PDB file of C-alpha atoms in Angstrom:
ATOM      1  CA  UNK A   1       0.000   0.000   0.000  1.00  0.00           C
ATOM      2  CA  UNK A   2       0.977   3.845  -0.545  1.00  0.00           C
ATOM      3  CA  UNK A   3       0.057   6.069   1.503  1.00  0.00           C
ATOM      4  CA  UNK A   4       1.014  10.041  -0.157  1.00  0.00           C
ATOM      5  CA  UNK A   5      -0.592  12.825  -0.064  1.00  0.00           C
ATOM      6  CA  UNK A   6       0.311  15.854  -1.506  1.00  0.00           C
ATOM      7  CA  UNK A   7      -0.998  19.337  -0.232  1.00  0.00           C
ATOM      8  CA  UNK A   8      -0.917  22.623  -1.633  1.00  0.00           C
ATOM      9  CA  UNK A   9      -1.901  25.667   0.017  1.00  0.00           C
ATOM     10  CA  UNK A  10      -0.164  28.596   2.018  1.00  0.00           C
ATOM     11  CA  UNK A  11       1.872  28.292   4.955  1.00  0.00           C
ATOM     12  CA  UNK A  12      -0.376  29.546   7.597  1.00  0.00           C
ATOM     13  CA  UNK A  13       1.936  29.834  10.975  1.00  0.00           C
ATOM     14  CA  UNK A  14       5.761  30.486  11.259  1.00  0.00           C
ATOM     15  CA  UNK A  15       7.776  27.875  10.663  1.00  0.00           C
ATOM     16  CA  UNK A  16       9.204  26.321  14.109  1.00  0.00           C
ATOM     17  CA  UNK A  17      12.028  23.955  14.694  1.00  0.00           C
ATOM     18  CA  UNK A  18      12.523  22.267  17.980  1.00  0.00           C
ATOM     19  CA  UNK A  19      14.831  19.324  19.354  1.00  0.00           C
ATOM     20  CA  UNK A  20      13.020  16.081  19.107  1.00  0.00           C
ATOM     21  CA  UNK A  21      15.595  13.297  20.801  1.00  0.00           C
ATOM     22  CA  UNK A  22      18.457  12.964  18.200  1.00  0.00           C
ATOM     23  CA  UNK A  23      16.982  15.064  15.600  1.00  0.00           C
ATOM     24  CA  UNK A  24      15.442  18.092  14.631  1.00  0.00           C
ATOM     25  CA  UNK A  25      11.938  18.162  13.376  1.00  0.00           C
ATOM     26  CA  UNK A  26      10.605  21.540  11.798  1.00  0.00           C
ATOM     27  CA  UNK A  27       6.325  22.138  12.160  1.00  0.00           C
ATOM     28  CA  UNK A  28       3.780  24.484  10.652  1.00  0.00           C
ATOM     29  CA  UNK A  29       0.343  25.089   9.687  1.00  0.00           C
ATOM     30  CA  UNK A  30      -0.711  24.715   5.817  1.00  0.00           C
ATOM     31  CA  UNK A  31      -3.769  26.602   4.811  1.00  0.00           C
ATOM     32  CA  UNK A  32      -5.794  24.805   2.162  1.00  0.00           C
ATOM     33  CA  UNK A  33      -9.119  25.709   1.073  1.00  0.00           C
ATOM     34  CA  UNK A  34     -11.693  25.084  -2.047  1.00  0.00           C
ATOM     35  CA  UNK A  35     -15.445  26.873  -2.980  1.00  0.00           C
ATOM     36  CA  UNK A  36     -18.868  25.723  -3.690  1.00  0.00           C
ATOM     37  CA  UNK A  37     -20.485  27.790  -5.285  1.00  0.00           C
ATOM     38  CA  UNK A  38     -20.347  30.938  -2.966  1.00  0.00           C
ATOM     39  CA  UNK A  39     -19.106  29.323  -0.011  1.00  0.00           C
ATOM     40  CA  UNK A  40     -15.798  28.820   0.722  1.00  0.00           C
ATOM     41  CA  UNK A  41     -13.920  25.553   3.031  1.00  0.00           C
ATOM     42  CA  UNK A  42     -10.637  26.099   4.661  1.00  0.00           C
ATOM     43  CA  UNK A  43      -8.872  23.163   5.812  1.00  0.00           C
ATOM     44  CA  UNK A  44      -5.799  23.656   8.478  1.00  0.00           C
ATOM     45  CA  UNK A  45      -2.754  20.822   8.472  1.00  0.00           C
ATOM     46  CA  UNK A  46      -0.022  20.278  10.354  1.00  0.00           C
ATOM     47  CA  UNK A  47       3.078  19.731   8.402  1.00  0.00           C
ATOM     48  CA  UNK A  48       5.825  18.031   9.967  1.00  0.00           C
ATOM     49  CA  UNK A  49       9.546  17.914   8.413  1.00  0.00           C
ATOM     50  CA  UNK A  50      12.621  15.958   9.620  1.00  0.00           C
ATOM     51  CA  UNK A  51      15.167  15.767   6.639  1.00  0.00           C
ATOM     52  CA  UNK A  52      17.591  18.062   7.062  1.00  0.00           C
ATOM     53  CA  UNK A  53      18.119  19.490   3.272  1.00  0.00           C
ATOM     54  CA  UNK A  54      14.443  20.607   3.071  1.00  0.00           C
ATOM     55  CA  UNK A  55      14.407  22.058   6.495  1.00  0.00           C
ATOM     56  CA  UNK A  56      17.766  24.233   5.021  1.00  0.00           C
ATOM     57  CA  UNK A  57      15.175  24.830   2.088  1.00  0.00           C
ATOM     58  CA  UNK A  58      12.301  25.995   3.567  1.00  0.00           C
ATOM     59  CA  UNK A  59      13.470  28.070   6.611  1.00  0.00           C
ATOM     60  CA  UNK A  60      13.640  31.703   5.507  1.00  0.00           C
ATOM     61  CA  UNK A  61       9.416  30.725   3.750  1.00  0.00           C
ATOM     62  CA  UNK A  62       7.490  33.635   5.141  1.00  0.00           C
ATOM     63  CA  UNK A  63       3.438  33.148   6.441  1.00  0.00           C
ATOM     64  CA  UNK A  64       1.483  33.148   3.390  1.00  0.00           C
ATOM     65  CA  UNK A  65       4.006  31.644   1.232  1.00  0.00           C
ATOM     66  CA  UNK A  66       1.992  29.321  -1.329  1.00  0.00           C
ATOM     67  CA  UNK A  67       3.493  25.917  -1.398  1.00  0.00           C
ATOM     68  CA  UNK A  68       3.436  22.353  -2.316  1.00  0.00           C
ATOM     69  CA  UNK A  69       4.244  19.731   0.525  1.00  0.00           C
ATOM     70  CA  UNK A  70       4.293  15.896  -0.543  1.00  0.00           C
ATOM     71  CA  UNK A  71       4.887  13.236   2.323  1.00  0.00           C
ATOM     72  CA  UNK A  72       3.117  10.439   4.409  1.00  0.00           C
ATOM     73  CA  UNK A  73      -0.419  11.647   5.680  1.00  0.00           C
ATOM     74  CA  UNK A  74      -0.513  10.336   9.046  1.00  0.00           C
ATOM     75  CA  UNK A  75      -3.075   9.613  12.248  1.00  0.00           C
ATOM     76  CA  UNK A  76      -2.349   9.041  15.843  1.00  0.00           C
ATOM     77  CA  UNK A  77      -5.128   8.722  19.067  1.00  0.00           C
ATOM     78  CA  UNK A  78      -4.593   9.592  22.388  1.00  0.00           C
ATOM     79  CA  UNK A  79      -7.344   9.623  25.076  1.00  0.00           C
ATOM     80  CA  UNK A  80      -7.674  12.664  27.816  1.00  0.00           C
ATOM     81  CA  UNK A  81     -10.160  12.469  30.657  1.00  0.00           C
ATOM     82  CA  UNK A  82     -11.730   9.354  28.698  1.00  0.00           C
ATOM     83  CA  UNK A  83     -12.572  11.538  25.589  1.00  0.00           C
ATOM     84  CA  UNK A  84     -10.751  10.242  22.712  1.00  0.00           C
ATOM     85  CA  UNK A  85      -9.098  12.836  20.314  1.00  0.00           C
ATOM     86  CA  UNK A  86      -7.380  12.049  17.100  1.00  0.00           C
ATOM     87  CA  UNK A  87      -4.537  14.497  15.742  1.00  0.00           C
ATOM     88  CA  UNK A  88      -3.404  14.155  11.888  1.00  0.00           C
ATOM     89  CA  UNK A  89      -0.121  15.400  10.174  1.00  0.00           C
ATOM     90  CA  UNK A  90       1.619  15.545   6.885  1.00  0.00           C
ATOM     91  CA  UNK A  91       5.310  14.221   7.713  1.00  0.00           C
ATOM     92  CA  UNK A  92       6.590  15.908   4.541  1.00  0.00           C
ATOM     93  CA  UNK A  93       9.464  14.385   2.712  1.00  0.00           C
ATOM     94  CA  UNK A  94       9.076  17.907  -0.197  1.00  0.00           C
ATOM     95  CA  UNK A  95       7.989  21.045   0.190  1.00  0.00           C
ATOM     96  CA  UNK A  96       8.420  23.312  -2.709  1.00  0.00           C
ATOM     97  CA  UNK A  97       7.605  26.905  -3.546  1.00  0.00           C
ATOM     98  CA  UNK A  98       5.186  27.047  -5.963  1.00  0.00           C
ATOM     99  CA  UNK A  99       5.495  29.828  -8.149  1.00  0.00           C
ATOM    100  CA  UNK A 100       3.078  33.188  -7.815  1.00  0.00           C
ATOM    101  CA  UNK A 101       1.376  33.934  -4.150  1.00  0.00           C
ATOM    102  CA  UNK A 102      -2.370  33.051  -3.329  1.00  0.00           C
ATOM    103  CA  UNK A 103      -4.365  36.151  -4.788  1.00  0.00           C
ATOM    104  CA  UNK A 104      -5.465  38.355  -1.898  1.00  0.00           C
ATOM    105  CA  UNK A 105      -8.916  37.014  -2.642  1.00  0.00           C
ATOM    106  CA  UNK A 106      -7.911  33.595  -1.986  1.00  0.00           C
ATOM    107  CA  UNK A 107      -5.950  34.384   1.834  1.00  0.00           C
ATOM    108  CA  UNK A 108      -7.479  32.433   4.687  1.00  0.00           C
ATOM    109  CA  UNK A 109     -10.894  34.223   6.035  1.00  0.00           C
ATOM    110  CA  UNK A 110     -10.399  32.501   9.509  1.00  0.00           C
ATOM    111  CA  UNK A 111      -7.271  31.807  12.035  1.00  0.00           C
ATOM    112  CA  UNK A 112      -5.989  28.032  12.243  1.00  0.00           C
ATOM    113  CA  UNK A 113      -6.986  26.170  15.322  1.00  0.00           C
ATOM    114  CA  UNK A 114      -5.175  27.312  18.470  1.00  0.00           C
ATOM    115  CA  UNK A 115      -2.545  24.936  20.183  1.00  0.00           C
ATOM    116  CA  UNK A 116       0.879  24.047  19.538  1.00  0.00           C
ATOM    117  CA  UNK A 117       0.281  22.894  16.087  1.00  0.00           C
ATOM    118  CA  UNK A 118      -0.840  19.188  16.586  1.00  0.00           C
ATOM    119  CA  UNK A 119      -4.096  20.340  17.687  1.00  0.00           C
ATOM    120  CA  UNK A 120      -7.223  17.529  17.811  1.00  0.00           C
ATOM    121  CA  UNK A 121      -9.376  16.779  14.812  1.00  0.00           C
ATOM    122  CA  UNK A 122     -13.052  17.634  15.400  1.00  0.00           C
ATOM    123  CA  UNK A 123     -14.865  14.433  15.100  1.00  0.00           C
ATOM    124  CA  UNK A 124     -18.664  14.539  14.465  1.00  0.00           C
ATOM    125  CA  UNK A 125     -21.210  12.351  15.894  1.00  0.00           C
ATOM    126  CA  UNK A 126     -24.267  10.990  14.587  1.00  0.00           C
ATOM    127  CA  UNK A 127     -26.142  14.281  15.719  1.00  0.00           C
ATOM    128  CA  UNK A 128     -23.515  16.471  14.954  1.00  0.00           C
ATOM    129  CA  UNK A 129     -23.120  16.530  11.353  1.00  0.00           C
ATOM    130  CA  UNK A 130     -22.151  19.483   9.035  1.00  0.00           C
ATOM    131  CA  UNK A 131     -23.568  19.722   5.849  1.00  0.00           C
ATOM    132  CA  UNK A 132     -21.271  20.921   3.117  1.00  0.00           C
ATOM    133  CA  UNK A 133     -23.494  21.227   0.445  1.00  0.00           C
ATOM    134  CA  UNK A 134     -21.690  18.866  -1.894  1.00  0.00           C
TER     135      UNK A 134
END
């Protein structure tokens, strides 16, 4: 089985690198969105990168920068105070420029979710569904 996804969309938080045991890993948010008729969807991801060349290629990529990130779409559970919550990430093994910037028309109309960028995927229920229109 293959599991890659490939993403494009603007980076949508500054770019952060922290020590994770004997490597580095580098984290952001990547704004996606698309329309329906008048209505527009924005979807928030967490991008993860550990090789070091693209982390050297991507660090000076300023907030809005429109890009194209290709890696290994990935889900992990954890459970807190008996509520299970599911976080998702894109560990990236590309992330490329993509030539031109998202038209001012196109930049995100809401903030990504708060947290440290790994935040919890809303999961609906039966009575909690949202009706996209599609």
């Amino acid at each position: 089985m293959l599991n890659q996804c490939t993403l494009i969309g603007t980076i949508a938080s500054e770019i952060t690198e922290r020590d994770a045991g004997k490597s580095k890993v580098m984290n952001f948010r990547l704004n996606t969105w698309s329309t329906k008729g008048d209505r527009r969807f924005d979807g928030w991801h967490t991008i993860q990168v550990w090789n070091q060349s693209v982390r050297d290629d991507i660090r000076s990529f300023p907030e809005g920068k429109l890009v194209m990130c290709q890696g290994e779409y990935k889900t992990r559970q954890s459970e807190k105070d008996g509520v299970k919550v599911y976080y998702s990430s894109l560990t990236a093994f590309s992330v490329q420029a993509v030539d031109g910037t998202a038209a001012a028309d196109d930049a995100p109309k809401s903030k990504p979710p708060q947290g440290n960028g790994h935040g919890p995927i809303k999961t609906t229920t039966e009575t909690e569904e949202e009706d996209f229109g599609f």
